[in-house]
Structure formats: C-alpha cells, structure tokens
C-alpha cells in the first residue's frame, strides 16, 4: 500500500482540529459580546472565568495538541518506513472517528465517565497503531 494513503486520516484529524478551534473562537466571541466575560481575560487567562462552554472548547483545543501528536508521529513513521498497510490505515481512521466522538462528548454534555471511556479507547487505538507498526518494522 502506498504511504500517501496515511495522509487521509491525518488530514481528517487536522480538519477536526481546525473545526474545534473555530468553534472555540466562536464561543469566545459570543461570550464577550454577551457580556459573560471580558475580552481582556483572553490576553492572560486571568480574572473571572468565562462560561463553561467556552472553557470546554478551549480545553479541547489544548487537548488536540497533546494526545493526537502521538497519532501524527506514528503515521509519519509508518510513511517514512514505507510500512503503511490496510490495518494501520484502518486504525488511523478509527482514531479520528473516536476523537470526533470525544469532541462531541466534550462539547455537549461532557459527562466525565463517558468522556474518560472514549479517551481510553483513543489511547488504545494509538497503542495498537504503535504495536502494529513495530511488528511490521521488526518482522
């Protein structure tokens, strides 16, 4: 399988990240415009906290620059080593779908138990990607 196919789930994760960033921006503007928080808060993140929905989307943006880094690295390693196969591609696609689910949970009801479960599933998918890549690399 050609390595370039791994770009598809990577691009999907990037689009998801951009979408969450735009939603966070929209929520911030709405909170400032509605008088729920001062625009000055976003300069230094000091002062009275913004509404919950603003904090949720801001926290999700930060999270999208933490755990998904492991996803991007395993994808790039598979591409560089020319070890992309249907299983890695499927796991990569699964990761993006699970992260979409995680974002939906976080941005709506944000129930901790469900959010933790979805997060653990995403970590398992990344772990499987790494184990599979190592198996391919050292087979």
mmCIF file with all atom_site columns, C-alpha atoms in Angstrom:
data_model
loop_
_atom_site.group_PDB
_atom_site.id
_atom_site.type_symbol
_atom_site.label_atom_id
_atom_site.label_alt_id
_atom_site.label_comp_id
_atom_site.label_asym_id
_atom_site.label_entity_id
_atom_site.label_seq_id
_atom_site.pdbx_PDB_ins_code
_atom_site.Cartn_x
_atom_site.Cartn_y
_atom_site.Cartn_z
_atom_site.occupancy
_atom_site.B_iso_or_equiv
_atom_site.pdbx_formal_charge
_atom_site.auth_seq_id
_atom_site.auth_comp_id
_atom_site.auth_asym_id
_atom_site.auth_atom_id
_atom_site.pdbx_PDB_model_num
ATOM 1   C CA . UNK A 1 1   ? 0.000   0.000  0.000  1.00 0.00 ? 1   UNK A CA 1
ATOM 2   C CA . UNK A 1 2   ? 1.306   3.439  -0.835 1.00 0.00 ? 2   UNK A CA 1
ATOM 3   C CA . UNK A 1 3   ? 2.357   5.539  2.184  1.00 0.00 ? 3   UNK A CA 1
ATOM 4   C CA . UNK A 1 4   ? 0.444   8.570  0.933  1.00 0.00 ? 4   UNK A CA 1
ATOM 5   C CA . UNK A 1 5   ? -2.861  6.941  1.946  1.00 0.00 ? 5   UNK A CA 1
ATOM 6   C CA . UNK A 1 6   ? -1.993  7.668  5.578  1.00 0.00 ? 6   UNK A CA 1
ATOM 7   C CA . UNK A 1 7   ? -2.368  11.353 4.741  1.00 0.00 ? 7   UNK A CA 1
ATOM 8   C CA . UNK A 1 8   ? -6.154  10.900 4.640  1.00 0.00 ? 8   UNK A CA 1
ATOM 9   C CA . UNK A 1 9   ? -6.729  10.217 8.363  1.00 0.00 ? 9   UNK A CA 1
ATOM 10  C CA . UNK A 1 10  ? -4.045  12.773 9.203  1.00 0.00 ? 10  UNK A CA 1
ATOM 11  C CA . UNK A 1 11  ? -5.865  15.387 7.132  1.00 0.00 ? 11  UNK A CA 1
ATOM 12  C CA . UNK A 1 12  ? -9.190  14.415 8.714  1.00 0.00 ? 12  UNK A CA 1
ATOM 13  C CA . UNK A 1 13  ? -7.689  14.905 12.191 1.00 0.00 ? 13  UNK A CA 1
ATOM 14  C CA . UNK A 1 14  ? -6.319  18.266 11.078 1.00 0.00 ? 14  UNK A CA 1
ATOM 15  C CA . UNK A 1 15  ? -9.754  19.334 9.805  1.00 0.00 ? 15  UNK A CA 1
ATOM 16  C CA . UNK A 1 16  ? -11.305 18.218 13.094 1.00 0.00 ? 16  UNK A CA 1
ATOM 17  C CA . UNK A 1 17  ? -8.746  20.309 14.973 1.00 0.00 ? 17  UNK A CA 1
ATOM 18  C CA . UNK A 1 18  ? -9.482  23.357 12.817 1.00 0.00 ? 18  UNK A CA 1
ATOM 19  C CA . UNK A 1 19  ? -13.214 22.857 13.361 1.00 0.00 ? 19  UNK A CA 1
ATOM 20  C CA . UNK A 1 20  ? -12.800 22.722 17.135 1.00 0.00 ? 20  UNK A CA 1
ATOM 21  C CA . UNK A 1 21  ? -10.564 25.799 17.041 1.00 0.00 ? 21  UNK A CA 1
ATOM 22  C CA . UNK A 1 22  ? -13.213 27.714 15.084 1.00 0.00 ? 22  UNK A CA 1
ATOM 23  C CA . UNK A 1 23  ? -15.925 26.609 17.499 1.00 0.00 ? 23  UNK A CA 1
ATOM 24  C CA . UNK A 1 24  ? -13.790 27.763 20.448 1.00 0.00 ? 24  UNK A CA 1
ATOM 25  C CA . UNK A 1 25  ? -13.269 31.126 18.750 1.00 0.00 ? 25  UNK A CA 1
ATOM 26  C CA . UNK A 1 26  ? -16.987 31.485 18.075 1.00 0.00 ? 26  UNK A CA 1
ATOM 27  C CA . UNK A 1 27  ? -17.841 30.629 21.674 1.00 0.00 ? 27  UNK A CA 1
ATOM 28  C CA . UNK A 1 28  ? -15.325 33.169 22.954 1.00 0.00 ? 28  UNK A CA 1
ATOM 29  C CA . UNK A 1 29  ? -16.726 35.954 20.763 1.00 0.00 ? 29  UNK A CA 1
ATOM 30  C CA . UNK A 1 30  ? -20.287 35.095 21.786 1.00 0.00 ? 30  UNK A CA 1
ATOM 31  C CA . UNK A 1 31  ? -19.368 35.167 25.490 1.00 0.00 ? 31  UNK A CA 1
ATOM 32  C CA . UNK A 1 32  ? -17.600 38.530 25.144 1.00 0.00 ? 32  UNK A CA 1
ATOM 33  C CA . UNK A 1 33  ? -20.390 40.021 23.037 1.00 0.00 ? 33  UNK A CA 1
ATOM 34  C CA . UNK A 1 34  ? -22.997 38.736 25.513 1.00 0.00 ? 34  UNK A CA 1
ATOM 35  C CA . UNK A 1 35  ? -21.157 40.324 28.429 1.00 0.00 ? 35  UNK A CA 1
ATOM 36  C CA . UNK A 1 36  ? -20.446 36.973 30.099 1.00 0.00 ? 36  UNK A CA 1
ATOM 37  C CA . UNK A 1 37  ? -16.693 37.571 30.165 1.00 0.00 ? 37  UNK A CA 1
ATOM 38  C CA . UNK A 1 38  ? -14.290 40.411 29.490 1.00 0.00 ? 38  UNK A CA 1
ATOM 39  C CA . UNK A 1 39  ? -12.253 40.226 26.316 1.00 0.00 ? 39  UNK A CA 1
ATOM 40  C CA . UNK A 1 40  ? -9.229  41.068 28.484 1.00 0.00 ? 40  UNK A CA 1
ATOM 41  C CA . UNK A 1 41  ? -9.487  37.608 30.040 1.00 0.00 ? 41  UNK A CA 1
ATOM 42  C CA . UNK A 1 42  ? -8.200  36.037 26.838 1.00 0.00 ? 42  UNK A CA 1
ATOM 43  C CA . UNK A 1 43  ? -4.990  38.093 26.876 1.00 0.00 ? 43  UNK A CA 1
ATOM 44  C CA . UNK A 1 44  ? -3.567  36.460 30.006 1.00 0.00 ? 44  UNK A CA 1
ATOM 45  C CA . UNK A 1 45  ? -6.288  33.994 31.095 1.00 0.00 ? 45  UNK A CA 1
ATOM 46  C CA . UNK A 1 46  ? -6.623  35.897 34.366 1.00 0.00 ? 46  UNK A CA 1
ATOM 47  C CA . UNK A 1 47  ? -9.731  37.240 36.021 1.00 0.00 ? 47  UNK A CA 1
ATOM 48  C CA . UNK A 1 48  ? -13.265 35.896 36.292 1.00 0.00 ? 48  UNK A CA 1
ATOM 49  C CA . UNK A 1 49  ? -13.595 32.685 34.293 1.00 0.00 ? 49  UNK A CA 1
ATOM 50  C CA . UNK A 1 50  ? -15.668 32.556 31.126 1.00 0.00 ? 50  UNK A CA 1
ATOM 51  C CA . UNK A 1 51  ? -18.790 30.375 30.874 1.00 0.00 ? 51  UNK A CA 1
ATOM 52  C CA . UNK A 1 52  ? -18.466 26.603 30.949 1.00 0.00 ? 52  UNK A CA 1
ATOM 53  C CA . UNK A 1 53  ? -18.984 26.114 27.207 1.00 0.00 ? 53  UNK A CA 1
ATOM 54  C CA . UNK A 1 54  ? -16.070 28.462 26.470 1.00 0.00 ? 54  UNK A CA 1
ATOM 55  C CA . UNK A 1 55  ? -13.801 26.595 28.883 1.00 0.00 ? 55  UNK A CA 1
ATOM 56  C CA . UNK A 1 56  ? -14.846 23.238 27.407 1.00 0.00 ? 56  UNK A CA 1
ATOM 57  C CA . UNK A 1 57  ? -13.963 24.200 23.859 1.00 0.00 ? 57  UNK A CA 1
ATOM 58  C CA . UNK A 1 58  ? -10.722 25.909 24.950 1.00 0.00 ? 58  UNK A CA 1
ATOM 59  C CA . UNK A 1 59  ? -9.671  22.797 26.871 1.00 0.00 ? 59  UNK A CA 1
ATOM 60  C CA . UNK A 1 60  ? -10.472 20.593 23.887 1.00 0.00 ? 60  UNK A CA 1
ATOM 61  C CA . UNK A 1 61  ? -8.280  22.738 21.626 1.00 0.00 ? 61  UNK A CA 1
ATOM 62  C CA . UNK A 1 62  ? -5.394  22.246 24.070 1.00 0.00 ? 62  UNK A CA 1
ATOM 63  C CA . UNK A 1 63  ? -6.066  18.512 24.161 1.00 0.00 ? 63  UNK A CA 1
ATOM 64  C CA . UNK A 1 64  ? -5.890  18.380 20.369 1.00 0.00 ? 64  UNK A CA 1
ATOM 65  C CA . UNK A 1 65  ? -2.250  19.438 20.646 1.00 0.00 ? 65  UNK A CA 1
ATOM 66  C CA . UNK A 1 66  ? -1.440  16.728 23.190 1.00 0.00 ? 66  UNK A CA 1
ATOM 67  C CA . UNK A 1 67  ? -2.668  13.175 22.524 1.00 0.00 ? 67  UNK A CA 1
ATOM 68  C CA . UNK A 1 68  ? -3.032  13.484 18.727 1.00 0.00 ? 68  UNK A CA 1
ATOM 69  C CA . UNK A 1 69  ? 0.698   14.225 18.495 1.00 0.00 ? 69  UNK A CA 1
ATOM 70  C CA . UNK A 1 70  ? 1.249   10.501 19.154 1.00 0.00 ? 70  UNK A CA 1
ATOM 71  C CA . UNK A 1 71  ? -1.100  9.787  16.251 1.00 0.00 ? 71  UNK A CA 1
ATOM 72  C CA . UNK A 1 72  ? 0.729   12.082 13.842 1.00 0.00 ? 72  UNK A CA 1
ATOM 73  C CA . UNK A 1 73  ? 4.103   10.626 14.823 1.00 0.00 ? 73  UNK A CA 1
ATOM 74  C CA . UNK A 1 74  ? 3.056   7.012  14.280 1.00 0.00 ? 74  UNK A CA 1
ATOM 75  C CA . UNK A 1 75  ? 1.505   7.957  10.931 1.00 0.00 ? 75  UNK A CA 1
ATOM 76  C CA . UNK A 1 76  ? 4.653   9.750  9.797  1.00 0.00 ? 76  UNK A CA 1
ATOM 77  C CA . UNK A 1 77  ? 6.876   6.889  10.994 1.00 0.00 ? 77  UNK A CA 1
ATOM 78  C CA . UNK A 1 78  ? 4.772   4.413  9.012  1.00 0.00 ? 78  UNK A CA 1
ATOM 79  C CA . UNK A 1 79  ? 5.026   6.609  5.938  1.00 0.00 ? 79  UNK A CA 1
ATOM 80  C CA . UNK A 1 80  ? 8.785   7.155  6.205  1.00 0.00 ? 80  UNK A CA 1
ATOM 81  C CA . UNK A 1 81  ? 9.405   3.443  6.755  1.00 0.00 ? 81  UNK A CA 1
ATOM 82  C CA . UNK A 1 82  ? 7.046   2.587  3.884  1.00 0.00 ? 82  UNK A CA 1
ATOM 83  C CA . UNK A 1 83  ? 5.051   0.316  6.208  1.00 0.00 ? 83  UNK A CA 1
ATOM 84  C CA . UNK A 1 84  ? 1.556   1.687  5.669  1.00 0.00 ? 84  UNK A CA 1
ATOM 85  C CA . UNK A 1 85  ? -0.899  -1.166 5.285  1.00 0.00 ? 85  UNK A CA 1
ATOM 86  C CA . UNK A 1 86  ? -4.689  -1.528 5.459  1.00 0.00 ? 86  UNK A CA 1
ATOM 87  C CA . UNK A 1 87  ? -4.580  -2.268 9.191  1.00 0.00 ? 87  UNK A CA 1
ATOM 88  C CA . UNK A 1 88  ? -2.653  0.913  10.031 1.00 0.00 ? 88  UNK A CA 1
ATOM 89  C CA . UNK A 1 89  ? -4.884  2.914  7.730  1.00 0.00 ? 89  UNK A CA 1
ATOM 90  C CA . UNK A 1 90  ? -7.965  1.423  9.388  1.00 0.00 ? 90  UNK A CA 1
ATOM 91  C CA . UNK A 1 91  ? -6.613  2.128  12.868 1.00 0.00 ? 91  UNK A CA 1
ATOM 92  C CA . UNK A 1 92  ? -5.767  5.692  11.849 1.00 0.00 ? 92  UNK A CA 1
ATOM 93  C CA . UNK A 1 93  ? -9.278  6.221  10.544 1.00 0.00 ? 93  UNK A CA 1
ATOM 94  C CA . UNK A 1 94  ? -10.681 4.682  13.724 1.00 0.00 ? 94  UNK A CA 1
ATOM 95  C CA . UNK A 1 95  ? -8.599  7.079  15.811 1.00 0.00 ? 95  UNK A CA 1
ATOM 96  C CA . UNK A 1 96  ? -10.064 10.087 14.002 1.00 0.00 ? 96  UNK A CA 1
ATOM 97  C CA . UNK A 1 97  ? -13.600 8.759  14.421 1.00 0.00 ? 97  UNK A CA 1
ATOM 98  C CA . UNK A 1 98  ? -13.028 8.175  18.134 1.00 0.00 ? 98  UNK A CA 1
ATOM 99  C CA . UNK A 1 99  ? -11.556 11.672 18.523 1.00 0.00 ? 99  UNK A CA 1
ATOM 100 C CA . UNK A 1 100 ? -14.626 13.071 16.767 1.00 0.00 ? 100 UNK A CA 1
ATOM 101 C CA . UNK A 1 101 ? -16.766 11.174 19.275 1.00 0.00 ? 101 UNK A CA 1
ATOM 102 C CA . UNK A 1 102 ? -14.604 12.520 22.111 1.00 0.00 ? 102 UNK A CA 1
ATOM 103 C CA . UNK A 1 103 ? -15.067 16.083 20.844 1.00 0.00 ? 103 UNK A CA 1
ATOM 104 C CA . UNK A 1 104 ? -18.841 15.582 20.629 1.00 0.00 ? 104 UNK A CA 1
ATOM 105 C CA . UNK A 1 105 ? -18.954 14.346 24.236 1.00 0.00 ? 105 UNK A CA 1
ATOM 106 C CA . UNK A 1 106 ? -16.671 17.124 25.490 1.00 0.00 ? 106 UNK A CA 1
ATOM 107 C CA . UNK A 1 107 ? -18.545 19.897 23.699 1.00 0.00 ? 107 UNK A CA 1
ATOM 108 C CA . UNK A 1 108 ? -22.049 18.775 24.671 1.00 0.00 ? 108 UNK A CA 1
ATOM 109 C CA . UNK A 1 109 ? -22.960 17.017 27.921 1.00 0.00 ? 109 UNK A CA 1
ATOM 110 C CA . UNK A 1 110 ? -19.289 16.497 28.953 1.00 0.00 ? 110 UNK A CA 1
ATOM 111 C CA . UNK A 1 111 ? -20.077 13.568 31.261 1.00 0.00 ? 111 UNK A CA 1
ATOM 112 C CA . UNK A 1 112 ? -16.777 12.551 32.784 1.00 0.00 ? 112 UNK A CA 1
ATOM 113 C CA . UNK A 1 113 ? -17.358 8.791  32.746 1.00 0.00 ? 113 UNK A CA 1
ATOM 114 C CA . UNK A 1 114 ? -18.246 8.683  29.060 1.00 0.00 ? 114 UNK A CA 1
ATOM 115 C CA . UNK A 1 115 ? -15.522 11.166 28.165 1.00 0.00 ? 115 UNK A CA 1
ATOM 116 C CA . UNK A 1 116 ? -12.928 9.078  30.018 1.00 0.00 ? 116 UNK A CA 1
ATOM 117 C CA . UNK A 1 117 ? -14.088 5.901  28.271 1.00 0.00 ? 117 UNK A CA 1
ATOM 118 C CA . UNK A 1 118 ? -13.819 7.497  24.832 1.00 0.00 ? 118 UNK A CA 1
ATOM 119 C CA . UNK A 1 119 ? -10.403 8.929  25.712 1.00 0.00 ? 119 UNK A CA 1
ATOM 120 C CA . UNK A 1 120 ? -9.173  5.491  26.824 1.00 0.00 ? 120 UNK A CA 1
ATOM 121 C CA . UNK A 1 121 ? -10.445 3.972  23.575 1.00 0.00 ? 121 UNK A CA 1
ATOM 122 C CA . UNK A 1 122 ? -8.473  6.578  21.614 1.00 0.00 ? 122 UNK A CA 1
ATOM 123 C CA . UNK A 1 123 ? -5.346  5.713  23.611 1.00 0.00 ? 123 UNK A CA 1
ATOM 124 C CA . UNK A 1 124 ? -5.885  2.017  22.907 1.00 0.00 ? 124 UNK A CA 1
ATOM 125 C CA . UNK A 1 125 ? -6.163  2.737  19.185 1.00 0.00 ? 125 UNK A CA 1
ATOM 126 C CA . UNK A 1 126 ? -2.888  4.698  19.234 1.00 0.00 ? 126 UNK A CA 1
ATOM 127 C CA . UNK A 1 127 ? -1.243  1.895  21.217 1.00 0.00 ? 127 UNK A CA 1
ATOM 128 C CA . UNK A 1 128 ? -2.433  -0.644 18.660 1.00 0.00 ? 128 UNK A CA 1
ATOM 129 C CA . UNK A 1 129 ? -1.051  1.519  15.869 1.00 0.00 ? 129 UNK A CA 1
ATOM 130 C CA . UNK A 1 130 ? 2.352   1.623  17.560 1.00 0.00 ? 130 UNK A CA 1
ATOM 131 C CA . UNK A 1 131 ? 2.377   -2.113 18.321 1.00 0.00 ? 131 UNK A CA 1
ATOM 132 C CA . UNK A 1 132 ? 1.359   -2.941 14.749 1.00 0.00 ? 132 UNK A CA 1
ATOM 133 C CA . UNK A 1 133 ? 3.981   -0.590 13.304 1.00 0.00 ? 133 UNK A CA 1
ATOM 134 C CA . UNK A 1 134 ? 6.680   -2.143 15.480 1.00 0.00 ? 134 UNK A CA 1
ATOM 135 C CA . UNK A 1 135 ? 5.554   -5.613 14.455 1.00 0.00 ? 135 UNK A CA 1
ATOM 136 C CA . UNK A 1 136 ? 5.813   -4.623 10.789 1.00 0.00 ? 136 UNK A CA 1
ATOM 137 C CA . UNK A 1 137 ? 9.160   -2.917 11.271 1.00 0.00 ? 137 UNK A CA 1
ATOM 138 C CA . UNK A 1 138 ? 10.804  -5.827 13.072 1.00 0.00 ? 138 UNK A CA 1
ATOM 139 C CA . UNK A 1 139 ? 9.093   -8.770 11.370 1.00 0.00 ? 139 UNK A CA 1
#
